[in-house]
Coordinates of C-alpha atoms and ligand atoms in Angstrom, one line a residue:
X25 CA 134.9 38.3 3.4
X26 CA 135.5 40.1 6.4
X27 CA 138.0 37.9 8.9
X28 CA 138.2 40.6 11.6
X29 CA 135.7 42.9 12.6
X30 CA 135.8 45.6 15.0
X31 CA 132.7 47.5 15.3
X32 CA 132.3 50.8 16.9
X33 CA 134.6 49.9 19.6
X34 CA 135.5 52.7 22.7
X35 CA 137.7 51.7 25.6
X36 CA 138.1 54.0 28.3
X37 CA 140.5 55.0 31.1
X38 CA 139.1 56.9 33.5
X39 CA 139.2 60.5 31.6
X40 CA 140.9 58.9 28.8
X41 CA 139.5 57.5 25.8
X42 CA 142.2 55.1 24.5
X43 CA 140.5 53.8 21.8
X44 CA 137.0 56.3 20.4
X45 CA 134.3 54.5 18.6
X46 CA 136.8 52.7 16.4
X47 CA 135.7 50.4 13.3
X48 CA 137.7 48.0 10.6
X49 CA 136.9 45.2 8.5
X50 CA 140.2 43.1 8.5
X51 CA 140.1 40.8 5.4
X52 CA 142.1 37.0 5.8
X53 CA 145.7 37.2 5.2
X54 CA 145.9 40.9 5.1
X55 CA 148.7 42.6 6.6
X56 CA 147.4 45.9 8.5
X57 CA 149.3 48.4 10.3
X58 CA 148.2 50.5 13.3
X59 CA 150.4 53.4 12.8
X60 CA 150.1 56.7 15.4
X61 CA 152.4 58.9 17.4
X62 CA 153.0 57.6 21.3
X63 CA 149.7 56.9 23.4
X64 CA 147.0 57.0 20.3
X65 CA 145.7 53.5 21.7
X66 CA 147.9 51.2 19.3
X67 CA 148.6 48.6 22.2
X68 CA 145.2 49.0 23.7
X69 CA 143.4 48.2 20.7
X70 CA 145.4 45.3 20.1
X71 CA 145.1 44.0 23.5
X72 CA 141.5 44.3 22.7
X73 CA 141.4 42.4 19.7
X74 CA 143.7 40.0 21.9
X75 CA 141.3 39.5 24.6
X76 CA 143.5 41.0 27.3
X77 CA 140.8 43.8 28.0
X78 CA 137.3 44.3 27.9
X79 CA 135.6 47.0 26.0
X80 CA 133.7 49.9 27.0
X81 CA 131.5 49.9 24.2
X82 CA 130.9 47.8 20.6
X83 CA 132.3 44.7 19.8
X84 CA 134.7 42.3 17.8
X85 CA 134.2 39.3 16.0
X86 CA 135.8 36.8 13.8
X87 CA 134.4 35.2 11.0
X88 CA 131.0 36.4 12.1
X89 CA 131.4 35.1 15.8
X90 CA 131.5 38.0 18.3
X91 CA 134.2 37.4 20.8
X92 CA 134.0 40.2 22.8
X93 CA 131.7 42.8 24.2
X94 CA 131.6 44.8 27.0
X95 CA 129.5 42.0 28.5
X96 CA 131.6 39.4 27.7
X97 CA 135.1 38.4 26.4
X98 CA 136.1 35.1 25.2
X99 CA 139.8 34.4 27.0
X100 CA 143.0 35.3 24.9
X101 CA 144.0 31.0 24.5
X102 CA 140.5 30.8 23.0
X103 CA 140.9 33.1 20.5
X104 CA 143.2 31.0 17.4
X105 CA 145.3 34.4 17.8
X106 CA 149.1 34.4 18.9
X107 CA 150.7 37.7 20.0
X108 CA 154.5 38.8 20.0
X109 CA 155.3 41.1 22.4
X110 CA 158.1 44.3 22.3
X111 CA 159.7 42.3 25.2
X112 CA 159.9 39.1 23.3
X113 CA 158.8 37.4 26.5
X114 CA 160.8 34.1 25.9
X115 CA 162.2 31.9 29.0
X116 CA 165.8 32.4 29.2
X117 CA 166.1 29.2 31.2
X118 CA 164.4 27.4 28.3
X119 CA 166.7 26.1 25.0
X120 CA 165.1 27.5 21.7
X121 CA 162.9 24.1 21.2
X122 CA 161.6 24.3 24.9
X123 CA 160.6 27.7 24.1
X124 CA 159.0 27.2 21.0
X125 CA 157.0 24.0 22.0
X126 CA 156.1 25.1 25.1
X127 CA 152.1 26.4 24.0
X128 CA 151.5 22.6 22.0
X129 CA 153.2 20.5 25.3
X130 CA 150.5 22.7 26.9
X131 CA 148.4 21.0 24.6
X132 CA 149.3 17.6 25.3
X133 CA 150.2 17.1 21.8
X134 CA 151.8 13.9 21.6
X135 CA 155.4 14.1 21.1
X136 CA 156.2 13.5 17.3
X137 CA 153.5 15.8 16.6
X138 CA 155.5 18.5 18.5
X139 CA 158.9 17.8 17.2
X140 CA 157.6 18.3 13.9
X141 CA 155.5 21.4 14.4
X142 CA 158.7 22.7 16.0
X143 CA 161.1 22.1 12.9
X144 CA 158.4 23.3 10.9
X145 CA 158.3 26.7 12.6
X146 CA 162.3 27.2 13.5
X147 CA 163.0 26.4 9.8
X148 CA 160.4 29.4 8.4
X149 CA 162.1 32.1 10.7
X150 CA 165.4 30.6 9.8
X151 CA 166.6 29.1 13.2
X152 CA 167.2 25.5 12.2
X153 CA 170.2 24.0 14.2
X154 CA 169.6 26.4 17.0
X155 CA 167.5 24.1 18.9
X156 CA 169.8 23.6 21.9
X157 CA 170.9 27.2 22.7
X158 CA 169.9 28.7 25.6
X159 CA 168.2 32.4 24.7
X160 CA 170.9 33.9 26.3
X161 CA 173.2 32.4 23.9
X162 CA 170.9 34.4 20.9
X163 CA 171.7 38.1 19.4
X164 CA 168.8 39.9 19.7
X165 CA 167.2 39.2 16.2
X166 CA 167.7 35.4 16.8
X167 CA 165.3 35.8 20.2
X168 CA 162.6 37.9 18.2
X169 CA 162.6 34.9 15.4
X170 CA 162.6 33.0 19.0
X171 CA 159.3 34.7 20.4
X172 CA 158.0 34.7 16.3
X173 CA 158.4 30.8 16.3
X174 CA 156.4 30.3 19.7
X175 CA 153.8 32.2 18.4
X176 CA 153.4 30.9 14.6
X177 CA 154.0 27.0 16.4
X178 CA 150.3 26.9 17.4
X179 CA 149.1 27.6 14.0
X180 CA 147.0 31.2 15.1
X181 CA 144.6 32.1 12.4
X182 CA 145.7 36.0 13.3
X183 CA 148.6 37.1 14.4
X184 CA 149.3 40.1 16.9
X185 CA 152.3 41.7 16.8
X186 CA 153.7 44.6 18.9
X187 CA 156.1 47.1 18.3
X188 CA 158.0 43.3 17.7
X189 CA 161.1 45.0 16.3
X190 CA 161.9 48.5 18.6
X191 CA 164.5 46.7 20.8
X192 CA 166.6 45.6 17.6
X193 CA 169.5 48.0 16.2
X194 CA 168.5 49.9 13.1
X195 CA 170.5 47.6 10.3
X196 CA 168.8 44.9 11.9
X197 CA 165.3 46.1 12.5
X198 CA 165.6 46.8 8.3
X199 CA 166.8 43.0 8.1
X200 CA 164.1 41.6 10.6
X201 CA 161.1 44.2 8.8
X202 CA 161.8 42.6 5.4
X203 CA 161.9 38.9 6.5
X204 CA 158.5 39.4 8.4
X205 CA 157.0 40.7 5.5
X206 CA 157.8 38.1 3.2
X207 CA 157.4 35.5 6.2
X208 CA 153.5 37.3 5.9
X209 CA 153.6 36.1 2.3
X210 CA 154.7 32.7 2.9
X211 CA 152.5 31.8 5.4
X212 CA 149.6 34.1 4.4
X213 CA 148.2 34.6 7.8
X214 CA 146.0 38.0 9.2
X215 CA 148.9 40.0 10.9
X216 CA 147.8 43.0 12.7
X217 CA 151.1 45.0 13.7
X218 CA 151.3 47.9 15.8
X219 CA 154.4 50.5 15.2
X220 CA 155.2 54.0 15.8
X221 CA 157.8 54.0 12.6
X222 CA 156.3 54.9 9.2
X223 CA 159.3 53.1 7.5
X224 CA 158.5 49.9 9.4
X225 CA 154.4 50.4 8.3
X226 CA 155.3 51.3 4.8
X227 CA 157.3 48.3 4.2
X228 CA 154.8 46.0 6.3
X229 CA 151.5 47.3 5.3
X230 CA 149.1 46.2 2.8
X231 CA 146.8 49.0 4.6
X232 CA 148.6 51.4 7.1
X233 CA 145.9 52.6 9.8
X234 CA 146.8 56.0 11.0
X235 CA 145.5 56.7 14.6
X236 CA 145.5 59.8 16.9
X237 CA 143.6 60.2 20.5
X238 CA 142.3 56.9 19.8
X239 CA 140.4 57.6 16.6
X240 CA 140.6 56.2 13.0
X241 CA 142.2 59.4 11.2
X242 CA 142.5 57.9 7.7
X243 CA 143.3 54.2 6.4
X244 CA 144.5 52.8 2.8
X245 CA 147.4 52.0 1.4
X246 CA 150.3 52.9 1.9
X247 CA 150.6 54.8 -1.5
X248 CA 147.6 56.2 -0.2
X249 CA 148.3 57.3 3.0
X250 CA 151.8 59.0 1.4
X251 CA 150.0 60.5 -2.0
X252 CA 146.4 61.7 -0.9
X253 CA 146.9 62.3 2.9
X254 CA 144.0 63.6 4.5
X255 CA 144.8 66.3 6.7
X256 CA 148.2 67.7 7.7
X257 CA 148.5 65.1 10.5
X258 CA 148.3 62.5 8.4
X259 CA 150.7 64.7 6.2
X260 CA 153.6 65.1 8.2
X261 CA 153.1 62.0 10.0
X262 CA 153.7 59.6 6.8
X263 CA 156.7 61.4 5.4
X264 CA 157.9 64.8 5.6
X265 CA 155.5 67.6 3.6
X266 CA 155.5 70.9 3.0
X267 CA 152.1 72.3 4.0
X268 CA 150.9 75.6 2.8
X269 CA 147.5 77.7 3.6
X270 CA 146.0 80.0 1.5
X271 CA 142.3 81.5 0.4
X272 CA 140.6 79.6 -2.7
X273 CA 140.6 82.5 -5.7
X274 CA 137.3 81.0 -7.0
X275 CA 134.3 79.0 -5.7
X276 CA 134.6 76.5 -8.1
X277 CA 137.2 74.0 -9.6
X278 CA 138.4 74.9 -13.0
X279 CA 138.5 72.6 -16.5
X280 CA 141.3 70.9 -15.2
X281 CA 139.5 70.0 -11.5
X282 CA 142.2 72.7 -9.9
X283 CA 141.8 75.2 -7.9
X284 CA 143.8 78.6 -7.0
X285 CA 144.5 79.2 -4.0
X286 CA 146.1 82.9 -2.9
X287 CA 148.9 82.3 -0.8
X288 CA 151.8 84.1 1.1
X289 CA 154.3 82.6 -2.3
X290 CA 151.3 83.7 -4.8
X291 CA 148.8 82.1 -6.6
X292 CA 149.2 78.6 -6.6
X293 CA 147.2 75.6 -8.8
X294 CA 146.3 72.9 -6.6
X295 CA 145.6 69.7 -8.4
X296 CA 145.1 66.9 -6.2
X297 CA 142.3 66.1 -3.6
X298 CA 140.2 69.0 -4.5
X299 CA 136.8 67.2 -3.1
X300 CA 137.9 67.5 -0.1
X301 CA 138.4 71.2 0.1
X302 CA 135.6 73.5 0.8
X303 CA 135.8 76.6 -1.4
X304 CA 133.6 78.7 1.3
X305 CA 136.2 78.6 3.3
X306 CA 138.4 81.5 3.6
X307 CA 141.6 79.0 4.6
X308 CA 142.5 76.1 2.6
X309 CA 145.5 74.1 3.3
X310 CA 147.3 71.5 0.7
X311 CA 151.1 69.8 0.5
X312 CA 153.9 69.3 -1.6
X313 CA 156.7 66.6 -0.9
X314 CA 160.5 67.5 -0.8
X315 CA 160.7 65.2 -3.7
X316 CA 157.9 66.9 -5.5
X317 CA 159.9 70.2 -6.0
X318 CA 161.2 70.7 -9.0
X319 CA 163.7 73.0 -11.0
X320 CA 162.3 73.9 -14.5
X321 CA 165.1 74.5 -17.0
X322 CA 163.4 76.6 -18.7
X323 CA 162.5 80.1 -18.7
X324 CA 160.6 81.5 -15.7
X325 CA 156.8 81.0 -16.0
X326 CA 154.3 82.4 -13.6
X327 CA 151.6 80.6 -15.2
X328 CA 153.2 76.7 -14.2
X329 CA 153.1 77.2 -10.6
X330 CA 156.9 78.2 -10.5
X331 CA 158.5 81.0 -8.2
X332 CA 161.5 82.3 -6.9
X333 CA 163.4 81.1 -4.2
X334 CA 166.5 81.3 -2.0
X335 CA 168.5 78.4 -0.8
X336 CA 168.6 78.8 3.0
X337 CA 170.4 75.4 4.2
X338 CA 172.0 72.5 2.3
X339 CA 172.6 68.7 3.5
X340 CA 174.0 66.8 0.6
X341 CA 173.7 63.3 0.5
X342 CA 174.8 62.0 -2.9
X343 CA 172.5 60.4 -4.8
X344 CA 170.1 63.3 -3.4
X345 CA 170.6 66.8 -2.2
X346 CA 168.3 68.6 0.5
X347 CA 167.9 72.0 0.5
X348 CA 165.6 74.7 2.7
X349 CA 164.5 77.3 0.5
X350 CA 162.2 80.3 1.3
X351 CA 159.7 81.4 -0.9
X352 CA 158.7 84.6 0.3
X353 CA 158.0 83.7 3.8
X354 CA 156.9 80.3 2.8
X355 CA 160.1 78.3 3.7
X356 CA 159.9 74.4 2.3
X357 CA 162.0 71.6 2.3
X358 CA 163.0 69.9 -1.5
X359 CA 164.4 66.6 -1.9
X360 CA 166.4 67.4 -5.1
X361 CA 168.4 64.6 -7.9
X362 CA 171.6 65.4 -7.5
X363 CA 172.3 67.6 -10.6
X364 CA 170.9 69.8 -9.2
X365 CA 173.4 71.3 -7.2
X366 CA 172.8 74.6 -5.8
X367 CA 175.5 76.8 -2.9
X368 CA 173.6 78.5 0.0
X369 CA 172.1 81.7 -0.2
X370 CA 171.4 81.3 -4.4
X371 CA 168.5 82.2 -6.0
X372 CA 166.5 79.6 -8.1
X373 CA 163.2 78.6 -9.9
X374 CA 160.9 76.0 -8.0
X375 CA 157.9 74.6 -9.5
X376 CA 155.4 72.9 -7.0
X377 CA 153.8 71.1 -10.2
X378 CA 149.9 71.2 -9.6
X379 CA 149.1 67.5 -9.6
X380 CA 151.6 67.2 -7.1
X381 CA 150.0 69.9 -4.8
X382 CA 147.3 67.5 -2.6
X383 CA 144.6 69.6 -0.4
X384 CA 143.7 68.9 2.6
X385 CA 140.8 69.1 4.9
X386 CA 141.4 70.5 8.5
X387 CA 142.9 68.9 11.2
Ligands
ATP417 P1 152.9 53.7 22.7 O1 153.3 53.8 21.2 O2 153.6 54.7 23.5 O3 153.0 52.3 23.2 P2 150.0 53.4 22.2 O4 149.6 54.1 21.0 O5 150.2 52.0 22.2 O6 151.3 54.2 22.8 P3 148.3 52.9 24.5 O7 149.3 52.2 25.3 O8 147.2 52.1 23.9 O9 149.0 53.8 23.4 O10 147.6 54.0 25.4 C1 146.5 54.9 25.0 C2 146.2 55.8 26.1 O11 145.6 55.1 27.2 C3 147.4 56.5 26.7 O12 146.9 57.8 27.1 C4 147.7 55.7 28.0 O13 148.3 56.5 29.0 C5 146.3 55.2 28.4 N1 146.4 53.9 29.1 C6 146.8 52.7 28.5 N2 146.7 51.7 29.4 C7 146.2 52.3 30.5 C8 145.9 51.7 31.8 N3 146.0 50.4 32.1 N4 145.5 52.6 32.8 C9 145.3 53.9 32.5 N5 145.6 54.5 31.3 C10 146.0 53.7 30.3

């Protein structure tokens, strides 16, 4: 059963359209992602969902009861819904407990029932013994478990979370991204996170919903989202791909539901997401991942999608190599093992392997 439902939602800005006729079906406990580049309408749609702002257009319920329309909102503290903000927004003349119990003393929860709530909560983000200390005595990963804890204390039957992890370091924005996700799992709550980072989605998401100019451009998992992207947006944003264009060589699918496409490289069999291209067209467009390069061993065969190439730039890392190689004009990026070890400027086989090639429909 649906949990959270947003139905056909716009919110506007004067000229700007934040957030465009946008639908989901949230189910409880799931863990979604609204992923999109800067200004897509991540926040705004959250702060929607939060009751912060009033739609334009549609609505949003939960468990079947609409709390807001553009008519009428139901306030944010009415809403069993917590929010952590990119600020963290904790008192820094509070200690950690102050902090934490401060939304159930608003409550006039009697006292016991507090101090229990409160060791409950500090010992699931993993601050037990911290009680006392001021926030200004906290590293900055201890005051996000700070502003977690305050929000999780009053039991929310959703919880919003923003950007929560973009003022950390990067070692510990890995640390803190893995405890919140199995902290989702323990507690089993509806999260709805909003980030900009595809590593941060991928690891967070049971569904990843990819956003641009305040529209829904594609949602699924992310295995989804990285193996059949939808467009080249969607493409490039999830990952880095190698996106090709070329004109379909028949106007039908063969045996194998491929498709040849003519490109600048040659012909090439395209394998993956062939429903969504439309042969009439006389451009076509489809990706390969760096990591979905290979280099055959064998002899040269035109006939496996393989073709020459020069190595153009190297980056070794160990475990992998990356290389630029041109095809022809086509120049693409392959995530090689490292075996394969190749010097600038050498000429090799690459084989885009046609399962591996995934078409795309127009941006
Ligand atoms: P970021 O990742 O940079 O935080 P975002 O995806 O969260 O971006 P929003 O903050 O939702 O994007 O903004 C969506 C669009 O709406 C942007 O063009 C933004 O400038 C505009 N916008 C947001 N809030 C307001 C406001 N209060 N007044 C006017 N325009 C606004």
């Amino acid at each position: 059963m649906s949990h959270l439902r947003i139905n056909e939602l716009t919110k506007k800005f004067g000229s700007t359209i934040a957030v465009n006729n946008f639908s989901i079906d949230i189910k409880k406990g799931e863990s979604v992602v609204l992923l999109g580049p800067s200004g897509c309408g991540k926040t705004t749609l959250l702060k929607l969902i939060a009751g912060f702002t009033k739609p334009d257009e549609g609505l949003i319920s939960v468990e079947n009861k609409v709390i807001s329309t553009p008519y009428e909102v139901l306030p944010p503290d009415k809403r069993q819904m917590s929010m952590v903000f990119q600020s963290y927004a904790i008192w820094p003349h509070k200690t950690v407990f102050e902090n934490v119990a401060y939304g159930l003393t608003m409550r006039n929860m009697r006292k016991t029932e507090i101090q229990s709530r409160v060791r409950d909560v500090l010992e699931l983000v993993q601050l037990t013994g911290f009680e006392e200390r001021y926030s200004t005595q906290l590293s900055g990963g201890q005051q996000q478990r700070v502003a977690l804890a305050r929000a999780m204390v009053v039991e929310p039957s959703i919880l919003l979370l923003d950007e929560p992890l973009s003022n950390l370091d990067a070692n510990l924005r890995v640390e803190m991204r893995e405890e919140l996700s199995a902290l989702h799992k323990r507690v089993g709550i509806t999260f709805v996170y909003v980030t900009h980072d595809q590593a941060e989605a991928m690891v967070l998401a049971q569904r990843i919903v990819l956003m641009k100019n305040g529209l829904l451009v594609q949602e699924g998992t992310p295995k989804d989202l990285y193996e059949k992207p939808k467009n080249s947006f969607v493409a490039s944003f999830i990952g880095v791909a190698n996106i090709f264009s070329g004109r379909p060589e028949s106007s039908a699918l063969d045996e194998k539901n491929r498709i040849r496409i003519k490109t600048s490289c040659g012909s090439v069999q395209v394998g993956r997401q062939t429903q969504q291209a439309d042969l009439s067209k006389d451009k076509i467009f489809f990706c390969v991942r760096p990591e979905w390069v290979e280099f055959p061993s064998g002899a040269f065969d035109p006939n496996a999608n393989q073709f020459k190439a020069k190595i153009l730039k190297r980056q070794y890392y160990g475990k992998t190599i990356n290389y630029e190689a041109a095809i022809g004009e086509q120049e693409i990026s392959i995530e090689a093992k490292f075996k394969h070890d190749f010097p600038v400027g050498a000429e090799v086989t690459v084989e885009l392997p046609p399962d591996r090639c995934v078409c795309l429909q127009e941006n």
